Short mmCIF file of C-alpha atoms in Angstrom, two decimals:
data_model
loop_
_atom_site.label_atom_id
_atom_site.label_comp_id
_atom_site.label_asym_id
_atom_site.label_seq_id
_atom_site.Cartn_x
_atom_site.Cartn_y
_atom_site.Cartn_z
CA MET A 1193 6.44 -12.78 -19.14
CA THR A 1194 8.82 -11.65 -21.82
CA LEU A 1195 7.72 -9.87 -24.96
CA TRP A 1196 7.87 -12.84 -27.31
CA LEU A 1197 5.79 -15.00 -24.97
CA PHE A 1198 3.30 -12.11 -24.70
CA VAL A 1199 3.12 -11.90 -28.49
CA LEU A 1200 2.62 -15.66 -28.80
CA GLN A 1201 -0.05 -15.76 -26.12
CA ARG A 1202 -2.03 -12.78 -27.42
CA GLY A 1203 -1.60 -13.91 -31.01
CA SER A 1204 -2.83 -17.43 -30.20
CA ALA A 1205 -5.76 -15.96 -28.25
CA LEU A 1206 -6.68 -13.91 -31.30
CA VAL A 1207 -6.73 -17.08 -33.39
CA LEU A 1208 -8.51 -19.14 -30.72
CA ALA A 1209 -11.41 -16.77 -30.06
CA PRO A 1210 -13.26 -17.22 -33.39
CA LEU A 1211 -12.27 -20.89 -33.63
CA VAL A 1212 -13.72 -21.67 -30.18
CA VAL A 1213 -16.96 -19.89 -31.08
CA ALA A 1214 -17.19 -21.78 -34.38
CA HIS A 1215 -16.35 -25.08 -32.66
CA LEU A 1216 -19.04 -24.60 -29.99
CA ALA A 1217 -21.60 -23.58 -32.60
CA LEU A 1218 -20.68 -26.69 -34.56
CA VAL A 1219 -21.06 -28.95 -31.52
CA VAL A 1220 -24.53 -27.52 -30.82
CA MET A 1221 -25.60 -27.82 -34.46
CA VAL A 1222 -24.34 -31.38 -34.81
CA SER A 1223 -25.93 -32.58 -31.59
CA ARG A 1224 -29.26 -30.88 -32.38
CA ASP A 1225 -29.30 -32.46 -35.83
CA GLY A 1226 -28.59 -35.82 -34.22
CA LEU A 1227 -25.75 -36.74 -36.55
CA SER A 1228 -24.11 -40.08 -35.82
CA ALA A 1229 -20.35 -40.53 -35.61
CA ALA A 1230 -20.34 -42.18 -39.01
CA GLU A 1231 -22.27 -39.25 -40.55
CA ILE A 1232 -19.82 -36.77 -39.01
CA LEU A 1233 -16.80 -38.72 -40.22
CA ALA A 1234 -18.30 -38.92 -43.70
CA ARG A 1235 -18.26 -35.11 -43.78
CA THR A 1236 -14.79 -34.61 -42.27
CA GLN A 1237 -12.70 -37.39 -43.76
CA GLY A 1238 -10.52 -36.16 -46.54
CA SER A 1239 -11.60 -32.56 -46.00
CA THR A 1240 -8.74 -30.09 -46.28
CA GLY A 1241 -10.93 -27.37 -44.79
CA TRP A 1242 -11.66 -29.26 -41.57
CA ALA A 1243 -8.03 -30.38 -41.36
CA ALA A 1244 -6.92 -26.73 -41.56
CA PHE A 1245 -9.61 -25.56 -39.13
CA TYR A 1246 -8.83 -28.08 -36.39
CA GLY A 1247 -5.10 -28.18 -37.13
CA LEU A 1248 -4.94 -24.45 -36.52
CA PHE A 1249 -7.14 -24.85 -33.44
CA VAL A 1250 -4.81 -27.46 -31.96
CA LEU A 1251 -1.70 -25.43 -32.71
CA ALA A 1252 -3.16 -22.25 -31.16
CA ALA A 1253 -4.36 -24.11 -28.05
CA ALA A 1254 -1.00 -25.89 -27.67
CA VAL A 1255 0.81 -22.53 -27.81
CA HIS A 1256 -1.67 -20.64 -25.63
CA ALA A 1257 -2.21 -23.01 -22.72
CA PRO A 1258 1.39 -23.68 -21.61
CA ILE A 1259 2.22 -19.95 -21.59
CA GLY A 1260 -0.81 -19.17 -19.46
CA LEU A 1261 -0.17 -22.13 -17.18
CA ARG A 1262 3.46 -21.05 -16.80
CA ASN A 1263 2.27 -17.62 -15.65
CA VAL A 1264 -0.18 -19.12 -13.18
CA ILE A 1265 2.49 -21.43 -11.76
CA ARG A 1266 5.04 -18.61 -11.48
CA GLU A 1267 2.54 -16.44 -9.65
CA THR A 1268 1.15 -19.02 -7.29
CA THR A 1269 4.06 -21.36 -6.56
CA PRO A 1270 7.81 -20.93 -6.01
CA TRP A 1271 8.49 -23.05 -9.12
CA ARG A 1272 10.27 -21.11 -11.88
CA GLY A 1273 13.43 -21.29 -13.96
CA ARG A 1274 14.53 -23.81 -16.56
CA GLY A 1275 12.73 -26.76 -15.01
CA LEU A 1276 9.40 -24.99 -15.40
CA ASP A 1277 10.21 -23.77 -18.92
CA PHE A 1278 11.20 -27.31 -19.92
CA ALA A 1279 8.00 -28.74 -18.43
CA MET A 1280 5.88 -26.19 -20.30
CA ALA A 1281 7.73 -26.87 -23.56
CA LEU A 1282 6.98 -30.54 -22.99
CA LEU A 1283 3.31 -29.71 -22.35
CA PHE A 1284 3.26 -27.85 -25.67
CA LEU A 1285 4.59 -30.92 -27.48
CA VAL A 1286 2.19 -33.29 -25.72
CA MET A 1287 -0.83 -31.06 -26.45
CA LEU A 1288 0.27 -30.67 -30.05
CA ALA A 1289 0.81 -34.40 -30.51
CA LEU A 1290 -2.49 -35.42 -28.87
CA GLY A 1291 -4.39 -32.72 -30.72
CA LEU A 1292 -2.95 -33.53 -34.12
CA ARG A 1293 -3.59 -37.23 -33.47
CA ALA A 1294 -7.25 -36.37 -32.93
CA VAL A 1295 -7.35 -34.21 -36.05
CA ILE A 1296 -5.83 -36.99 -38.12
CA ALA A 1297 -8.35 -39.43 -36.72
CA VAL A 1298 -11.21 -37.16 -37.80
CA VAL A 1299 -10.02 -36.00 -41.20
CA GLY A 1300 -7.83 -38.95 -42.24
CA SER A 1301 -9.43 -41.47 -44.51
CA MET B 71 -9.06 -2.83 24.87
CA GLN B 72 -12.36 -1.06 24.17
CA PRO B 73 -12.83 2.65 23.57
CA THR B 74 -14.16 4.26 26.74
CA SER B 75 -16.31 6.76 24.92
CA GLU B 76 -17.37 7.86 21.48
CA THR B 77 -14.50 10.31 21.49
CA GLU B 78 -11.82 7.62 21.37
CA LEU B 79 -10.54 5.60 18.46
CA GLU B 80 -9.38 2.02 18.75
CA VAL B 81 -6.18 1.86 16.76
CA ALA B 82 -4.24 -1.35 16.02
CA ILE B 83 -0.72 -0.58 14.85
CA TRP B 84 1.83 -3.03 13.49
CA ARG B 85 4.87 -3.40 15.74
CA GLY B 86 8.02 -5.24 14.74
CA GLY B 87 9.57 -6.18 11.41
CA ASP B 88 8.32 -8.62 8.78
CA SER B 89 7.27 -10.79 11.69
CA GLY B 90 5.53 -8.86 14.41
CA ASN B 91 2.03 -8.22 15.65
CA PHE B 92 -0.59 -5.55 16.03
CA GLN B 93 -0.79 -3.60 19.27
CA THR B 94 -3.90 -1.68 20.15
CA TYR B 95 -3.99 1.89 21.39
CA LEU B 96 -6.78 4.27 22.35
CA VAL B 97 -6.46 7.64 20.68
CA PRO B 98 -8.63 10.73 21.24
CA GLN B 99 -10.90 11.38 18.29
CA ARG B 100 -10.68 14.85 16.77
CA ALA B 101 -12.47 16.64 13.98
CA ASP B 102 -10.64 16.55 10.64
CA GLN B 103 -8.16 14.06 12.01
CA THR B 104 -5.95 12.24 9.51
CA VAL B 105 -4.50 8.77 9.89
CA LEU B 106 -1.06 10.36 10.09
CA ASP B 107 -2.30 12.53 12.98
CA VAL B 108 -3.32 9.36 14.79
CA VAL B 109 0.06 7.69 14.26
CA THR B 110 1.86 10.83 15.39
CA TRP B 111 -0.33 11.08 18.51
CA VAL B 112 0.49 7.47 19.41
CA GLN B 113 4.21 8.10 19.01
CA ARG B 114 4.18 11.31 21.04
CA HIS B 115 1.97 10.11 23.88
CA LEU B 116 2.07 6.33 24.09
CA GLU B 117 4.86 4.74 22.09
CA PRO B 118 7.95 6.92 21.64
CA ALA B 119 9.81 4.11 19.87
CA LEU B 120 7.16 3.76 17.13
CA ALA B 121 8.88 3.97 13.74
CA TYR B 122 7.07 5.57 10.82
CA ARG B 123 7.93 7.91 8.00
CA PHE B 124 6.51 11.24 6.90
CA ALA B 125 7.74 14.64 5.76
CA CYS B 126 5.44 17.19 4.15
CA ARG B 127 2.03 16.24 5.66
CA VAL B 128 0.26 17.76 2.65
CA GLY B 129 0.36 15.05 0.02
CA MET B 130 3.43 16.14 -1.86
CA CYS B 131 6.40 14.10 -0.66
CA GLY B 132 4.99 10.60 -0.94
CA SER B 133 6.67 9.24 2.18
CA CYS B 134 3.77 8.45 4.54
CA ALA B 135 2.00 5.64 2.70
CA MET B 136 0.78 2.79 4.90
CA THR B 137 -1.85 0.08 4.83
CA VAL B 138 -4.96 1.43 6.52
CA ASN B 139 -7.74 -1.03 7.25
CA GLY B 140 -6.34 -3.30 4.58
CA ARG B 141 -5.94 -0.69 1.85
CA PRO B 142 -2.82 1.20 0.82
CA ARG B 143 -3.26 4.93 1.42
CA TRP B 144 -1.32 8.16 1.83
CA THR B 145 -1.98 8.69 5.52
CA CYS B 146 -1.47 12.45 5.62
CA ARG B 147 -4.52 13.06 3.47
CA SER B 148 -6.66 10.15 4.60
CA HIS B 149 -9.27 11.40 7.02
CA VAL B 150 -10.16 8.97 9.78
CA ALA B 151 -13.84 9.83 9.42
CA LYS B 152 -13.74 8.73 5.78
CA VAL B 153 -11.49 5.67 5.91
CA ALA B 154 -12.65 4.31 9.29
CA PRO B 155 -16.22 5.46 9.87
CA GLY B 156 -16.62 2.84 12.62
CA GLY B 157 -13.85 4.41 14.68
CA ARG B 158 -11.54 1.41 14.35
CA LEU B 159 -8.24 1.67 12.58
CA GLU B 160 -5.76 -1.02 11.66
CA ILE B 161 -2.53 0.53 10.47
CA ALA B 162 0.16 -1.67 8.92
CA PRO B 163 3.26 -0.92 6.86
CA LEU B 164 2.84 -0.57 3.11
CA ALA B 165 2.50 -4.01 1.51
CA ASN B 166 4.92 -5.64 -0.95
CA LEU B 167 8.00 -4.06 0.62
CA PRO B 168 10.31 -5.36 3.37
CA VAL B 169 9.50 -3.89 6.76
CA ILE B 170 12.36 -2.14 8.53
CA ARG B 171 10.41 -1.66 11.73
CA ASP B 172 6.81 -0.91 12.66
CA LEU B 173 5.32 1.27 9.91
CA ALA B 174 8.57 2.06 8.09
CA THR B 175 9.29 -0.01 4.98
CA ASP B 176 12.53 -0.35 3.07
CA MET B 177 11.81 1.39 -0.24
CA THR B 178 15.23 0.68 -1.77
CA GLY B 179 13.86 -2.09 -3.98
CA PHE B 180 10.96 0.12 -5.04
CA PHE B 181 13.31 2.81 -6.35
CA ASP B 182 15.71 0.26 -7.84
CA LYS B 183 12.78 -0.84 -9.97
CA TRP B 184 12.47 2.69 -11.37
CA GLN B 185 16.04 2.37 -12.61
CA ALA B 186 15.48 -1.18 -13.87
CA ALA B 187 12.50 0.08 -15.93
CA GLY B 188 14.75 2.60 -17.68
CA GLY B 189 13.34 5.45 -15.62
CA ARG B 190 16.42 7.66 -15.81
CA PHE B 191 16.12 10.56 -18.24
CA VAL B 192 18.73 10.51 -21.01
CA PRO B 193 19.12 13.88 -22.69
CA SER B 194 18.95 14.00 -26.46
CA ALA B 195 20.42 17.47 -26.67
CA SER B 196 23.12 19.45 -24.89
CA ARG B 197 22.91 22.79 -23.14
CA ALA B 198 24.33 24.36 -26.29
CA ASP B 199 21.20 23.38 -28.17
CA PRO B 200 18.08 25.54 -28.12
CA PRO B 201 15.29 24.36 -25.78
CA ALA B 202 13.09 21.66 -27.28
CA ARG B 203 9.79 22.93 -28.64
CA VAL B 204 7.19 20.64 -27.11
CA ASP B 205 3.62 20.90 -28.30
CA PRO B 206 1.56 20.55 -25.11
CA GLY B 207 -1.43 19.36 -27.14
CA SER B 208 0.36 16.52 -28.92
CA PRO B 209 -0.90 13.01 -28.04
CA ALA B 210 2.53 11.95 -26.77
CA ARG B 211 2.91 14.97 -24.49
CA ARG B 212 -0.62 14.53 -23.15
CA ALA B 213 0.17 10.88 -22.36
CA ALA B 214 3.34 11.94 -20.55
CA ASP B 215 1.53 14.71 -18.67
CA ALA B 216 -1.05 12.21 -17.46
CA GLY B 217 1.63 10.34 -15.53
CA ILE B 218 4.27 12.81 -14.41
CA GLU B 219 2.54 13.99 -11.26
CA CYS B 220 3.48 10.73 -9.51
CA ILE B 221 4.94 11.44 -6.05
CA ASN B 222 6.60 8.00 -5.65
CA CYS B 223 4.49 7.12 -2.62
CA GLY B 224 4.41 3.40 -3.43
CA VAL B 225 0.65 3.05 -2.90
CA CYS B 226 0.15 1.48 -6.36
CA HIS B 227 3.06 -0.89 -5.75
CA GLY B 228 1.48 -1.91 -2.45
CA ALA B 229 -1.87 -2.43 -4.17
CA CYS B 230 -0.52 -4.54 -7.04
CA ASP B 231 -1.49 -8.21 -6.92
CA VAL B 232 1.11 -9.12 -9.53
CA VAL B 233 3.90 -7.65 -7.38
CA ARG B 234 2.43 -9.46 -4.39
CA ALA B 235 2.68 -12.75 -6.29
CA ARG B 236 6.05 -11.95 -7.87
CA PRO B 237 7.93 -9.47 -5.71
CA GLY B 238 10.63 -8.91 -8.32
CA ASP B 239 8.22 -7.51 -10.92
CA LEU B 240 8.68 -3.84 -11.74
CA GLY B 241 5.24 -2.78 -10.59
CA PRO B 242 2.96 0.10 -11.64
CA ALA B 243 4.97 3.08 -10.42
CA ALA B 244 8.16 2.21 -12.29
CA LEU B 245 6.19 1.31 -15.41
CA ASN B 246 4.19 4.54 -15.20
CA ARG B 247 7.50 6.43 -15.08
CA ALA B 248 8.76 4.43 -18.07
CA TRP B 249 5.62 5.36 -20.04
CA THR B 250 6.14 9.08 -19.36
CA LEU B 251 9.68 8.80 -20.73
CA VAL B 252 8.57 6.85 -23.79
CA ASN B 253 6.27 9.79 -24.53
CA ASP B 254 8.83 12.46 -23.75
CA GLN B 255 10.15 13.66 -27.10
CA ARG B 256 13.32 14.90 -25.40
CA HIS B 257 14.23 11.47 -24.05
CA GLY B 258 17.27 10.06 -25.80
CA ASP B 259 16.79 6.34 -25.13
CA VAL B 260 13.19 5.32 -25.79
CA ALA B 261 14.42 2.01 -27.26
CA GLY B 262 16.24 1.31 -24.00
CA VAL B 263 13.07 1.92 -21.97
CA LEU B 264 11.02 -0.36 -24.21
CA ARG B 265 13.71 -3.04 -23.93
CA ALA B 266 13.78 -2.72 -20.14
CA VAL B 267 10.01 -3.00 -19.70
CA SER B 268 9.91 -6.00 -22.05
CA GLU B 269 12.12 -8.10 -19.80
CA ASP B 270 10.65 -10.81 -17.60
CA GLY B 271 8.88 -9.05 -14.74
CA GLY B 272 8.08 -6.02 -16.91
CA CYS B 273 4.85 -4.68 -18.35
CA HIS B 274 3.69 -7.90 -20.03
CA GLY B 275 3.08 -9.67 -16.73
CA CYS B 276 0.38 -7.14 -15.76
CA HIS B 277 -3.15 -8.55 -15.52
CA SER B 278 -4.74 -5.12 -16.06
CA GLN B 279 -6.69 -5.63 -12.87
CA GLY B 280 -6.41 -1.93 -12.14
CA SER B 281 -5.72 -1.94 -8.38
CA CYS B 282 -2.98 0.63 -9.00
CA THR B 283 -5.40 3.01 -10.66
CA THR B 284 -8.07 2.40 -8.02
CA HIS B 285 -5.72 3.25 -5.16
CA CYS B 286 -3.51 5.99 -6.62
CA PRO B 287 -4.12 8.92 -4.28
CA LEU B 288 -3.47 11.40 -7.07
CA GLY B 289 -5.93 9.79 -9.44
CA LEU B 290 -3.25 8.79 -11.93
CA ASP B 291 -3.81 5.79 -14.19
CA PRO B 292 -0.75 3.51 -14.09
CA SER B 293 -2.88 0.72 -15.53
CA ALA B 294 -3.39 2.76 -18.71
CA ALA B 295 0.33 3.54 -18.78
CA ILE B 296 1.13 -0.18 -18.65
CA ALA B 297 -1.43 -0.86 -21.38
CA GLY B 298 0.33 1.83 -23.41
CA LEU B 299 3.68 0.12 -22.89
CA LYS B 300 2.23 -3.22 -23.96
CA ARG B 301 0.79 -1.63 -27.10
CA ARG B 302 3.99 0.24 -27.91
CA THR B 303 6.30 -2.74 -27.37
CA LEU B 304 3.98 -4.93 -29.44
CA LEU B 305 3.90 -2.42 -32.31
CA ASN B 306 7.67 -2.14 -32.13
CA TRP B 307 7.97 -5.90 -32.23
CA LEU B 308 5.65 -6.11 -35.22
CA GLY B 309 7.76 -3.44 -36.85
CA GLY B 310 10.83 -5.60 -36.38
CA GLU B 311 12.36 -3.84 -33.37
CA GLY B 312 13.21 -5.40 -30.05
CA ARG B 313 12.89 -9.00 -31.21
CA PRO B 314 15.02 -11.56 -29.38
#
């Protein structure tokens, strides 16, 4: 792993750690309170705060996962080089697109 | 082959190159016997063609490292009674290096990695200059002192799972050397070392699993050295140096 990938992976981990904890806490709270989908959407739609929270979450996860997966693949299989880098860049774009689509669905009105 | 009495060791020794097999020998057990003593006894009495490497026999030269019962060790200071209490030894060449023959590995790549990690000292002064005044208590000098006793035995390199997975990676010994130079105030190319260890296969691929530190026969801490390199390269990057 080169330095800039290391920086991106550690930086995204730093962002992800509190967001994951907050997200899990949120999931537990929401399910214990028995909120329906409509009640959740009423709270999230149009909210800049939730858009920022989950937008950042998606971006950090999309950066973090492909770098880690690339390391795992390079250490456990003979696959490396440009083909792998291209595939991981593609994974980043797919994760980002799917994630942002979900964020828009939750916060968009 | 089974030992005929309690005074014999059953010793399986690797024969051949990268592909080969273990052959078993019976070796008389002695008090205070080292693994290197056992290998030497086999060569002198049973297998004159057995290839292995040693020089000083006292833990200074770093040439006798082998894999003993699955673990990398310096054989000259590994007592049989401690590393093989059951009286069975399996001795293989040091892992993560090409095997020349039997227990002798080709260490060329290992030492090439020292160079690739920027391990060559670059003077920052000439002989006309006065000697550098180095404060032995300074944090940098203490960090360098912690790593400079390395005897290049390759045990940490043989213990490293990252090198096992990616044989081209620099490995703990070369990175430990790099860290001592980064902390040597007399070194004239610290930026070059930090650049070298930041390449693909350098310090950032380390999982900090610590096998190097666990197995280092001298009790050095290459894992901490690598962590130091990660920290230093990161701080440099944040400070605007060494960015692509």
